[in-house]
Coordinates of N, CA, C and O in Angstrom, one line a residue:
X1 N 130.5 -38.6 247.5 CA 130.6 -40.1 247.3 C 129.2 -40.6 247.5 O 128.5 -40.2 248.3
X2 N 128.9 -41.6 246.7 CA 127.6 -42.3 246.8 C 127.8 -43.6 247.5 O 128.5 -44.5 247.0
X3 N 127.1 -43.7 248.6 CA 127.4 -44.8 249.6 C 126.1 -45.6 249.8 O 125.1 -45.0 250.2
X4 N 126.1 -46.9 249.6 CA 125.0 -47.8 250.0 C 125.4 -48.3 251.4 O 126.5 -48.9 251.6
X5 N 124.4 -48.2 252.3 CA 124.6 -48.8 253.7 C 123.6 -49.9 253.7 O 122.4 -49.7 253.5
X6 N 124.1 -51.1 253.9 CA 123.2 -52.3 254.0 C 123.1 -52.8 255.4 O 124.1 -53.0 256.1
X7 N 121.9 -52.9 255.9 CA 121.7 -53.3 257.3 C 120.5 -54.3 257.3 O 119.6 -54.2 256.6
X8 N 120.6 -55.3 258.2 CA 119.6 -56.3 258.2 C 118.2 -55.8 258.6 O 117.3 -55.9 257.8
X9 N 118.1 -55.1 259.7 CA 116.8 -54.6 260.1 C 116.9 -53.1 260.6 O 117.9 -52.7 261.1
X10 N 115.9 -52.4 260.4 CA 115.8 -51.0 260.9 C 114.6 -50.8 261.7 O 113.6 -51.6 261.6
X11 N 114.6 -49.9 262.6 CA 113.5 -49.6 263.4 C 113.6 -50.0 264.9 O 112.9 -49.6 265.7
X12 N 114.6 -50.9 265.2 CA 114.9 -51.2 266.6 C 115.8 -50.1 267.2 O 116.3 -49.3 266.5
X13 N 116.0 -50.1 268.5 CA 116.8 -49.1 269.1 C 117.9 -49.7 269.9 O 118.2 -49.2 271.0
X14 N 118.6 -50.6 269.3 CA 119.8 -51.2 270.0 C 121.0 -50.5 269.7 O 121.1 -49.5 269.0
X15 N 122.1 -51.0 270.2 CA 123.4 -50.4 270.0 C 123.9 -50.4 268.6 O 124.4 -49.4 268.1
X16 N 123.6 -51.5 267.8 CA 124.0 -51.5 266.4 C 123.3 -50.4 265.6 O 123.9 -49.7 264.8
X17 N 122.0 -50.3 265.9 CA 121.2 -49.4 265.1 C 121.6 -47.9 265.5 O 121.7 -47.0 264.6
X18 N 121.9 -47.7 266.8 CA 122.3 -46.3 267.2 C 123.6 -46.0 266.6 O 123.8 -44.8 266.1
X19 N 124.6 -46.9 266.5 CA 125.8 -46.6 265.9 C 125.7 -46.4 264.4 O 126.2 -45.4 263.9
X20 N 124.9 -47.2 263.7 CA 124.8 -47.1 262.3 C 124.1 -45.8 261.9 O 124.4 -45.1 261.0
X21 N 123.1 -45.4 262.7 CA 122.4 -44.2 262.4 C 123.3 -43.0 262.6 O 123.3 -42.0 261.7
X22 N 124.2 -43.0 263.6 CA 125.2 -41.9 263.8 C 126.1 -41.8 262.6 O 126.5 -40.8 262.1
X23 N 126.6 -43.0 262.1 CA 127.5 -43.0 260.9 C 126.8 -42.4 259.7 O 127.4 -41.6 259.0
X24 N 125.6 -42.9 259.5 CA 124.8 -42.4 258.3 C 124.6 -40.8 258.4 O 124.8 -40.1 257.4
X25 N 124.2 -40.4 259.5 CA 124.0 -38.9 259.7 C 125.3 -38.1 259.5 O 125.3 -37.1 258.9
X26 N 126.4 -38.7 260.0 CA 127.7 -38.0 259.9 C 128.2 -38.0 258.4 O 128.6 -37.0 257.9
X27 N 128.0 -39.1 257.7 CA 128.3 -39.1 256.3 C 127.5 -38.1 255.5 O 128.0 -37.4 254.6
X28 N 126.2 -38.1 255.7 CA 125.3 -37.2 255.0 C 125.7 -35.8 255.3 O 125.7 -34.9 254.4
X29 N 126.0 -35.5 256.6 CA 126.4 -34.1 256.9 C 127.6 -33.6 256.2 O 127.9 -32.4 256.1
X30 N 128.4 -34.6 255.8 CA 129.7 -34.2 255.0 C 129.5 -34.2 253.5 O 130.4 -34.2 252.8
X31 N 128.2 -34.3 253.1 CA 127.9 -34.2 251.7 C 127.8 -35.4 250.9 O 127.6 -35.4 249.7
X32 N 127.9 -36.6 251.5 CA 127.8 -37.9 250.8 C 126.3 -38.2 250.6 O 125.4 -37.8 251.4
X33 N 126.0 -38.9 249.5 CA 124.7 -39.3 249.1 C 124.6 -40.7 249.7 O 125.4 -41.6 249.4
X34 N 123.5 -41.0 250.5 CA 123.4 -42.3 251.2 C 122.1 -43.0 250.7 O 121.0 -42.4 250.6
X35 N 122.3 -44.3 250.3 CA 121.2 -45.1 250.0 C 121.2 -46.2 251.1 O 122.2 -46.8 251.4
X36 N 120.0 -46.5 251.6 CA 119.9 -47.5 252.6 C 119.2 -48.8 252.1 O 118.1 -48.7 251.5
X37 N 119.9 -49.9 252.2 CA 119.3 -51.2 251.8 C 119.1 -52.0 253.1 O 120.0 -52.2 253.9
X38 N 117.9 -52.3 253.4 CA 117.6 -53.1 254.6 C 116.8 -54.3 254.2 O 116.0 -54.3 253.3
X39 N 117.0 -55.4 255.0 CA 116.3 -56.6 254.7 C 114.8 -56.6 255.2 O 113.9 -57.0 254.5
X40 N 114.7 -56.1 256.5 CA 113.3 -56.0 257.0 C 113.2 -54.9 258.0 O 114.2 -54.4 258.5
X41 N 112.0 -54.5 258.2 CA 111.6 -53.4 259.1 C 111.0 -54.0 260.4 O 110.1 -54.8 260.3
X42 N 111.6 -53.7 261.5 CA 111.0 -54.3 262.8 C 110.1 -53.3 263.5 O 109.4 -53.8 264.4
X43 N 110.2 -52.1 263.2 CA 109.3 -51.1 263.9 C 109.3 -49.8 263.0 O 109.8 -49.9 261.8
X44 N 108.8 -48.7 263.5 CA 108.8 -47.5 262.7 C 110.3 -47.0 262.5 O 111.0 -46.7 263.5
X45 N 110.7 -46.9 261.3 CA 112.1 -46.6 260.9 C 112.4 -45.2 260.6 O 113.3 -44.9 259.9
X46 N 111.6 -44.2 261.2 CA 111.7 -42.8 260.8 C 113.1 -42.2 260.7 O 113.4 -41.6 259.7
X47 N 113.9 -42.4 261.7 CA 115.2 -41.7 261.7 C 116.1 -42.3 260.7 O 116.9 -41.6 260.0
X48 N 116.1 -43.6 260.4 CA 116.9 -44.2 259.4 C 116.5 -43.7 258.0 O 117.3 -43.3 257.2
X49 N 115.2 -43.7 257.7 CA 114.7 -43.2 256.4 C 115.0 -41.8 256.2 O 115.4 -41.4 255.1
X50 N 115.0 -41.0 257.3 CA 115.3 -39.5 257.1 C 116.8 -39.3 256.9 O 117.2 -38.3 256.3
X51 N 117.6 -40.3 257.3 CA 119.1 -40.1 257.1 C 119.6 -40.6 255.7 O 120.7 -40.4 255.4
X52 N 118.7 -41.2 255.0 CA 119.1 -41.7 253.6 C 118.4 -40.9 252.5 O 117.3 -40.4 252.7
X53 N 119.1 -40.7 251.4 CA 118.5 -40.1 250.3 C 117.5 -41.1 249.6 O 116.6 -40.7 248.9
X54 N 117.8 -42.3 249.7 CA 117.0 -43.4 249.1 C 117.0 -44.6 250.0 O 118.0 -44.9 250.7
X55 N 115.9 -45.3 250.2 CA 115.8 -46.5 251.0 C 115.1 -47.6 250.3 O 114.1 -47.3 249.7
X56 N 115.6 -48.8 250.4 CA 115.1 -49.9 249.7 C 115.0 -51.1 250.6 O 116.0 -51.5 251.3
X57 N 113.8 -51.7 250.7 CA 113.6 -52.9 251.6 C 113.5 -54.1 250.8 O 112.7 -54.3 249.9
X58 N 114.4 -55.1 251.1 CA 114.5 -56.3 250.4 C 113.2 -57.1 250.6 O 112.6 -57.7 249.6
X59 N 112.7 -57.1 251.8 CA 111.5 -57.9 252.1 C 110.3 -57.4 251.3 O 109.4 -58.2 250.9
X60 N 110.2 -56.1 251.1 CA 109.0 -55.5 250.4 C 109.2 -55.6 248.9 O 108.2 -55.8 248.2
X61 N 110.4 -55.3 248.4 CA 110.6 -55.3 247.0 C 111.1 -56.6 246.3 O 111.0 -56.7 245.1
X62 N 111.7 -57.4 247.1 CA 112.4 -58.6 246.6 C 113.8 -58.2 246.3 O 114.1 -57.1 246.0
X63 N 114.7 -59.2 246.4 CA 116.1 -58.9 246.2 C 116.5 -58.4 244.9 O 117.3 -57.5 244.7
X64 N 116.0 -59.0 243.8 CA 116.3 -58.6 242.4 C 115.9 -57.1 242.2 O 116.7 -56.3 241.7
X65 N 114.7 -56.7 242.6 CA 114.2 -55.4 242.4 C 115.0 -54.4 243.3 O 115.3 -53.3 242.8
X66 N 115.3 -54.8 244.5 CA 116.1 -53.9 245.4 C 117.5 -53.7 244.8 O 117.9 -52.5 244.8
X67 N 118.1 -54.7 244.3 CA 119.4 -54.5 243.7 C 119.4 -53.7 242.4 O 120.3 -52.9 242.2
X68 N 118.3 -53.8 241.7 CA 118.1 -53.0 240.5 C 118.0 -51.5 240.9 O 118.5 -50.6 240.2
X69 N 117.2 -51.2 242.0 CA 117.1 -49.9 242.5 C 118.5 -49.3 242.9 O 118.8 -48.2 242.6
X70 N 119.3 -50.1 243.5 CA 120.6 -49.7 243.9 C 121.5 -49.5 242.7 O 122.4 -48.6 242.7
X71 N 121.4 -50.3 241.7 CA 122.2 -50.1 240.5 C 121.9 -48.7 239.9 O 122.8 -48.0 239.5
X72 N 120.7 -48.3 239.9 CA 120.3 -47.0 239.4 C 120.9 -45.8 240.3 O 121.1 -44.8 239.8
X73 N 121.1 -46.1 241.5 CA 121.7 -45.1 242.5 C 123.2 -44.9 242.1 O 123.7 -43.9 242.4
X74 N 123.8 -45.9 241.5 CA 125.2 -45.9 241.1 C 126.2 -45.6 242.2 O 126.9 -44.6 242.3
X75 N 126.2 -46.5 243.2 CA 127.1 -46.3 244.4 C 128.6 -46.4 244.0 O 129.0 -47.2 243.1
X76 N 129.3 -45.7 244.8 CA 130.8 -45.8 244.7 C 131.3 -46.9 245.6 O 132.3 -47.5 245.4
X77 N 130.6 -47.1 246.7 CA 131.0 -48.1 247.7 C 129.8 -48.6 248.5 O 128.7 -47.9 248.6
X78 N 129.9 -49.8 249.0 CA 128.8 -50.4 249.8 C 129.4 -50.7 251.2 O 130.4 -51.4 251.3
X79 N 128.7 -50.3 252.2 CA 129.1 -50.6 253.6 C 128.0 -51.5 254.1 O 126.9 -51.1 254.4
X80 N 128.4 -52.8 254.2 CA 127.4 -53.8 254.7 C 127.7 -54.0 256.1 O 128.8 -54.3 256.6
X81 N 126.6 -53.9 256.9 CA 126.7 -53.9 258.4 C 125.6 -54.7 259.0 O 124.4 -54.4 258.8
X82 N 126.0 -55.8 259.6 CA 125.1 -56.7 260.4 C 124.0 -57.3 259.5 O 122.8 -57.4 259.9
X83 N 124.3 -57.7 258.3 CA 123.3 -58.3 257.4 C 123.2 -59.8 257.7 O 124.2 -60.5 257.5
X84 N 122.1 -60.3 258.2 CA 122.0 -61.7 258.5 C 121.8 -62.6 257.3 O 122.2 -63.8 257.3
X85 N 121.2 -62.1 256.3 CA 121.0 -62.9 255.1 C 122.2 -62.8 254.2 O 122.4 -61.8 253.5
X86 N 123.0 -63.8 254.2 CA 124.3 -63.7 253.4 C 124.1 -63.7 251.9 O 125.0 -63.3 251.2
X87 N 122.9 -64.1 251.4 CA 122.6 -64.0 250.0 C 122.6 -62.6 249.6 O 123.0 -62.2 248.5
X88 N 122.1 -61.7 250.4 CA 122.1 -60.3 250.1 C 123.5 -59.8 249.9 O 123.9 -59.1 249.0
X89 N 124.4 -60.2 250.8 CA 125.8 -59.7 250.7 C 126.5 -60.3 249.5 O 127.2 -59.6 248.8
X90 N 126.2 -61.6 249.2 CA 126.8 -62.2 248.0 C 126.4 -61.4 246.8 O 127.2 -61.2 245.9
X91 N 125.1 -61.1 246.7 CA 124.6 -60.4 245.5 C 125.2 -59.0 245.4 O 125.4 -58.4 244.4
X92 N 125.4 -58.3 246.6 CA 126.0 -57.0 246.6 C 127.4 -57.0 246.0 O 127.8 -56.1 245.3
X93 N 128.1 -58.1 246.3 CA 129.5 -58.2 245.8 C 129.5 -58.2 244.3 O 130.3 -57.6 243.6
X94 N 128.6 -59.0 243.7 CA 128.5 -59.1 242.3 C 128.1 -57.8 241.6 O 128.5 -57.5 240.5
X95 N 127.2 -57.1 242.2 CA 126.7 -55.9 241.6 C 127.6 -54.7 241.9 O 127.6 -53.7 241.5

């Protein structure tokens, strides 16, 4: 399955990020293709980027370009987790 994981920020080491990283690693270990959409990077995001087959930053690419990148990934499902910018979630629903 091709899964997009949408998360507000990556690179921090809080409980939310620890949980999400574990979920992404478990999904990938079971053969799923993971694309990570994140709004912003707060520090070095090494573990997150290593757990995804593709990673797209809204802050760096802009929302339209980021969503176009995800469209090319052709996801089966989107798992939106802790996204503070609701416009990103609204646009994910449409795409």
